[in-house]
């Protein structure tokens, strides 16, 4: 039997693993970048356990149900959106807040209105016992409109820093030059040259003051109608813009021409002297002290100021007011009374205030 040669079996080749296809990157476009919708990523063959997670929407339940009975769902905005929204709400609140807190100006009756003087005197009696004897002794204040607002302002300019007699003489010639008191108006004043005004005794500086007042009337900045309708603060601001018209002149105009009830001329020497006598003060009160001492008179400080002028004139010396005054002050008051009688109750220049000589004669001019 012959030996047969057997060939050993050849090893079978092992199958080569096929390379897995690599995931293709998704094309990125502008719409993809700005889109808020979630994107499903292809599974990662190296770690199949990781599953892409959709971003969850945070929902907030509203306390107010909708009309269909379902509670509306509100998506909470991002931090940047929330911040800008808060700023917008704050701004809107700031803009709308003044609407609720805005106070409309009150329409205040002038002292010349029916019954206002009685209301003022009743109020002053109740808040300041020292005024009671003054009110009982002196006649009631009288506030009557004699001139237009423009003529009254022109008159106050002409009388500044002049003695009563000299001021009256210049004013009379000025009125005659214009053609009478009823003819005094902005156009007539502007038609007069500084030389013409100088011929009747008006200085070049006062002529410029009169022309500035007339120009503001002609341009429409001021008018008799608007001055009557302005509140006290606006009126003070507008008139102070006129050259030659200061705070004291504005206060006199407000009291005696417009009959405003609550004006306290803190720079007027007569009112300050009257407050000193009424309360028995050793020194003349400063304007800031005047505000504090006369605050109780509101809203009728104009009537209180009227009685202070009368007190200094010597037409009434209340016993209750004289009680706290020492002998020196009583003697000073008597001396003032004698001087007033000698000079026909014309208050003279006593001291400069704020660099402008304050004259009391204009008060007497209005009140007599």
XYZ file of C-alpha atoms in Angstrom:
368
model
C 0.000 0.000 0.000
C 1.590 3.149 -1.018
C 1.830 6.001 1.207
C -0.273 8.936 0.189
C 1.000 12.369 0.816
C -1.569 14.495 2.553
C -1.469 18.248 2.159
C -2.116 20.154 5.395
C -5.157 22.378 5.253
C -4.455 26.008 4.490
C -5.679 28.539 7.068
C -8.709 30.477 5.983
C -8.049 34.199 5.606
C -9.749 36.334 8.268
C -12.205 38.854 6.890
C -10.898 42.377 7.174
C -13.186 44.742 9.079
C -14.802 47.311 6.867
C -14.151 50.895 7.888
C -17.214 52.573 9.206
C -18.354 55.638 7.330
C -17.494 58.875 9.048
C -20.468 61.155 9.797
C -20.702 63.948 7.349
C -20.723 67.422 8.963
C -23.958 69.238 8.564
C -23.818 72.305 6.370
C -23.905 75.451 8.429
C -25.923 78.310 7.130
C -27.144 81.602 8.500
C -30.575 80.132 9.072
C -29.057 77.362 11.149
C -27.157 79.821 13.324
C -30.119 81.980 14.131
C -32.664 79.187 14.455
C -33.851 78.338 17.921
C -35.216 74.873 16.912
C -33.314 71.864 18.280
C -31.055 69.909 15.903
C -30.791 66.109 16.025
C -27.180 65.014 15.844
C -26.251 61.633 14.294
C -25.410 58.908 16.734
C -21.838 58.683 17.780
C -20.591 55.148 16.962
C -17.798 55.445 19.464
C -20.215 56.065 22.312
C -23.730 55.020 21.350
C -25.010 55.544 24.878
C -24.998 59.352 24.596
C -28.293 60.615 23.362
C -28.695 64.232 22.255
C -30.889 66.194 24.623
C -33.405 68.709 23.457
C -33.291 72.005 25.307
C -36.296 72.218 27.552
C -38.613 75.164 27.600
C -39.079 76.742 30.994
C -42.711 77.476 31.437
C -44.303 79.761 33.959
C -47.889 79.457 35.029
C -49.850 82.671 34.926
C -52.056 83.544 37.880
C -54.758 84.872 35.525
C -56.567 82.188 33.521
C -57.295 82.786 29.879
C -60.745 83.161 28.445
C -60.952 79.489 27.325
C -60.353 78.225 30.837
C -56.790 77.083 30.197
C -53.899 78.571 32.019
C -51.682 80.358 29.530
C -48.086 79.271 29.332
C -45.391 81.858 29.182
C -41.874 81.156 28.071
C -39.366 82.876 30.310
C -37.140 85.056 28.150
C -33.399 84.884 28.224
C -31.382 86.970 30.656
C -30.596 89.618 28.105
C -34.204 89.863 27.046
C -35.384 89.984 30.644
C -32.912 92.737 31.465
C -33.969 94.862 28.538
C -37.601 94.233 29.385
C -37.057 95.343 32.952
C -35.384 98.504 31.755
C -38.288 99.190 29.437
C -40.814 98.659 32.205
C -38.846 100.956 34.515
C -38.693 103.665 31.913
C -42.393 103.341 31.229
C -43.141 103.569 34.927
C -41.023 106.678 35.256
C -42.819 108.299 32.378
C -46.268 107.396 33.619
C -45.634 108.188 37.282
C -45.927 111.980 36.955
C -49.373 111.583 35.409
C -50.800 110.353 38.674
C -48.759 112.688 40.872
C -49.156 115.807 38.735
C -51.004 118.515 40.640
C -52.940 121.035 38.644
C -52.399 124.653 39.687
C -55.131 125.988 41.897
C -57.113 128.985 40.763
C -56.705 131.462 43.609
C -59.201 134.264 43.992
C -57.753 137.773 44.200
C -58.253 139.785 47.344
C -60.550 142.108 45.409
C -63.033 139.252 44.873
C -66.219 139.282 46.934
C -65.714 137.898 50.428
C -61.955 137.323 50.149
C -61.002 140.133 52.524
C -63.346 138.712 55.166
C -61.849 135.267 54.682
C -58.344 136.685 55.018
C -59.115 138.575 58.226
C -60.850 135.587 59.758
C -57.833 133.421 58.989
C -55.324 135.938 60.391
C -57.347 136.273 63.593
C -57.330 132.525 64.136
C -53.630 131.899 63.467
C -51.971 134.967 65.009
C -53.474 136.525 68.189
C -51.064 139.481 67.914
C -52.886 140.628 64.800
C -56.328 140.713 66.422
C -56.045 144.206 67.895
C -54.552 145.525 64.658
C -57.468 144.116 62.691
C -59.953 145.577 65.195
C -58.282 149.010 65.205
C -57.554 149.602 61.536
C -60.004 149.686 58.646
C -60.102 146.640 56.401
C -57.606 146.523 53.536
C -58.824 147.825 50.216
C -57.512 146.399 46.953
C -58.907 148.152 43.914
C -57.595 148.058 40.360
C -56.839 151.562 39.126
C -54.398 151.040 36.260
C -53.511 148.493 33.613
C -50.651 146.107 34.266
C -48.373 147.873 31.782
C -49.001 151.299 33.323
C -48.457 149.932 36.850
C -45.116 148.390 35.855
C -44.048 151.590 34.083
C -44.996 153.567 37.170
C -42.915 151.350 39.444
C -39.890 151.873 37.180
C -40.271 155.654 37.198
C -40.542 155.898 40.989
C -37.453 153.807 41.714
C -34.778 155.481 43.879
C -36.639 158.786 43.963
C -38.317 160.720 46.727
C -42.092 160.619 46.595
C -42.467 164.233 45.433
C -39.802 163.920 42.725
C -41.245 160.629 41.480
C -44.745 162.082 41.284
C -43.500 165.068 39.305
C -41.694 162.894 36.732
C -44.615 160.479 36.447
C -47.070 163.328 35.814
C -44.908 164.730 33.008
C -44.439 161.242 31.528
C -48.194 160.650 31.429
C -48.719 164.051 29.824
C -46.093 163.234 27.187
C -47.934 160.013 26.348
C -51.296 161.775 26.134
C -52.847 160.683 29.437
C -52.878 157.534 31.575
C -55.293 155.752 29.272
C -52.935 156.358 26.345
C -49.869 154.802 27.987
C -49.213 151.612 26.029
C -46.183 149.762 24.586
C -46.433 151.362 21.138
C -46.587 154.894 22.532
C -43.609 154.285 24.831
C -41.522 152.791 22.017
C -42.320 155.810 19.859
C -40.649 158.081 22.438
C -36.910 158.498 22.035
C -34.521 158.526 25.009
C -34.015 162.234 24.374
C -37.754 162.926 24.658
C -37.922 160.944 27.881
C -34.902 162.777 29.218
C -36.667 166.105 28.696
C -39.326 165.092 31.249
C -36.708 164.020 33.798
C -36.340 160.289 32.983
C -32.738 159.101 33.036
C -31.215 157.187 30.147
C -31.119 154.021 32.238
C -34.801 154.208 33.135
C -35.622 154.990 29.515
C -33.948 151.702 28.538
C -35.997 149.930 31.222
C -39.242 151.348 29.821
C -38.280 150.362 26.284
C -37.341 146.842 27.389
C -40.723 146.424 29.072
C -42.529 147.753 25.992
C -40.538 145.467 23.673
C -41.488 142.397 25.713
C -45.117 143.432 25.404
C -44.839 144.007 21.658
C -43.107 140.642 21.069
C -45.844 138.822 22.982
C -43.649 137.620 25.834
C -45.790 139.659 28.218
C -49.316 140.976 28.066
C -51.897 142.175 30.555
C -53.972 139.058 29.931
C -51.151 136.543 30.409
C -49.892 138.263 33.561
C -53.302 137.924 35.177
C -53.478 134.202 34.351
C -49.939 133.269 35.452
C -49.306 131.546 38.765
C -47.142 133.371 41.292
C -43.923 131.530 40.474
C -44.200 131.981 36.708
C -45.189 135.600 37.158
C -42.161 136.284 39.332
C -39.846 134.604 36.800
C -41.235 136.420 33.772
C -41.276 139.891 35.316
C -37.775 139.468 36.712
C -36.579 139.185 33.106
C -37.505 142.830 32.497
C -34.639 145.236 33.037
C -35.107 147.418 36.080
C -37.765 145.224 37.718
C -36.475 143.335 40.749
C -38.080 141.125 43.347
C -39.445 144.036 45.397
C -41.123 145.649 42.385
C -42.639 142.299 41.405
C -44.018 141.795 44.907
C -45.581 145.264 44.928
C -47.131 144.624 41.521
C -48.506 141.251 42.609
C -50.105 142.671 45.746
C -51.458 146.030 44.634
C -52.129 145.484 40.917
C -53.069 141.809 40.690
C -54.276 141.512 44.323
C -52.586 138.161 44.845
C -53.471 136.950 48.365
C -50.311 135.106 49.411
C -47.325 137.377 48.703
C -44.769 138.166 51.391
C -42.317 140.918 50.327
C -39.439 139.747 52.493
C -37.109 142.485 51.192
C -39.496 145.368 51.964
C -38.225 147.416 54.862
C -41.697 148.443 56.028
C -42.902 144.844 56.327
C -39.699 143.777 58.093
C -39.977 146.677 60.528
C -43.599 145.835 61.205
C -42.756 142.196 61.964
C -40.010 143.383 64.315
C -42.470 145.575 66.197
C -45.256 142.993 66.209
C -43.147 140.227 67.734
C -40.853 142.418 69.836
C -37.630 141.426 68.098
C -34.367 143.121 69.051
C -33.101 143.215 65.482
C -34.660 143.622 62.087
C -35.576 140.114 60.865
C -33.730 138.751 57.870
C -35.679 137.543 54.833
C -35.230 133.915 55.894
C -36.599 134.741 59.357
C -39.511 136.535 57.749
C -40.505 133.355 55.933
C -40.532 131.419 59.201
C -42.302 134.032 61.319
C -45.037 134.742 58.766
C -45.558 131.182 57.581
C -48.678 130.930 59.754
C -50.303 133.695 57.722
C -50.540 131.533 54.600
C -52.469 131.697 52.324
C -53.165 135.367 53.118
C -49.702 136.806 53.683
C -50.507 139.798 51.478
C -53.120 140.944 53.993
C -50.647 140.382 56.828
C -48.059 142.509 55.018
C -50.669 145.243 54.593
C -51.107 145.440 58.368
C -47.324 145.571 58.873
C -47.146 148.686 56.699
C -49.965 150.268 58.636
C -48.295 149.411 61.934
C -45.102 151.156 60.911
C -47.059 154.145 59.639
C -48.331 154.600 63.170
C -52.012 154.403 62.322
C -52.502 151.625 64.837
C -50.393 150.365 67.760
C -51.939 147.214 69.244
C -51.565 146.766 72.990
C -51.012 143.041 72.608
C -48.140 143.689 70.224
C -46.601 146.371 72.431
C -46.487 144.136 75.495
C -43.346 142.160 74.571
C -41.577 145.292 73.275
C -39.110 146.927 75.614
C -39.037 150.646 76.290
C -36.421 151.385 73.669
C -38.462 149.802 70.903
C -41.639 151.574 72.003
C -39.773 154.874 71.912
C -38.449 154.002 68.459
C -41.995 153.288 67.297
C -43.199 156.649 68.617
C -40.339 158.367 66.846
C -41.327 156.649 63.605
C -44.918 157.790 64.088
C -43.838 161.403 64.564
C -41.701 161.321 61.441
C -44.559 159.814 59.432
C -46.974 162.550 60.524
C -44.420 165.247 59.713
C -43.795 163.837 56.255
C -47.488 163.179 55.518
C -47.144 159.448 56.186
C -44.540 158.954 53.456
C -42.078 156.222 54.317
C -38.556 157.391 53.558
C -35.463 155.557 52.480
C -34.077 153.780 55.535
C -31.446 151.338 54.262
C -30.260 149.661 51.054
C -31.279 146.038 50.551
C -29.347 143.770 48.208
C -27.613 146.758 46.644
C -30.917 148.405 45.633
C -32.325 151.251 47.700
C -35.676 150.152 49.007
C -38.224 152.954 49.145
C -41.382 152.714 51.196
C -43.170 155.561 49.419
C -44.423 153.260 46.664
C -46.325 151.307 49.270
C -48.018 154.481 50.502
C -48.703 155.466 46.896
C -50.605 152.248 46.294
C -52.385 152.132 49.638
C -53.594 155.731 49.917
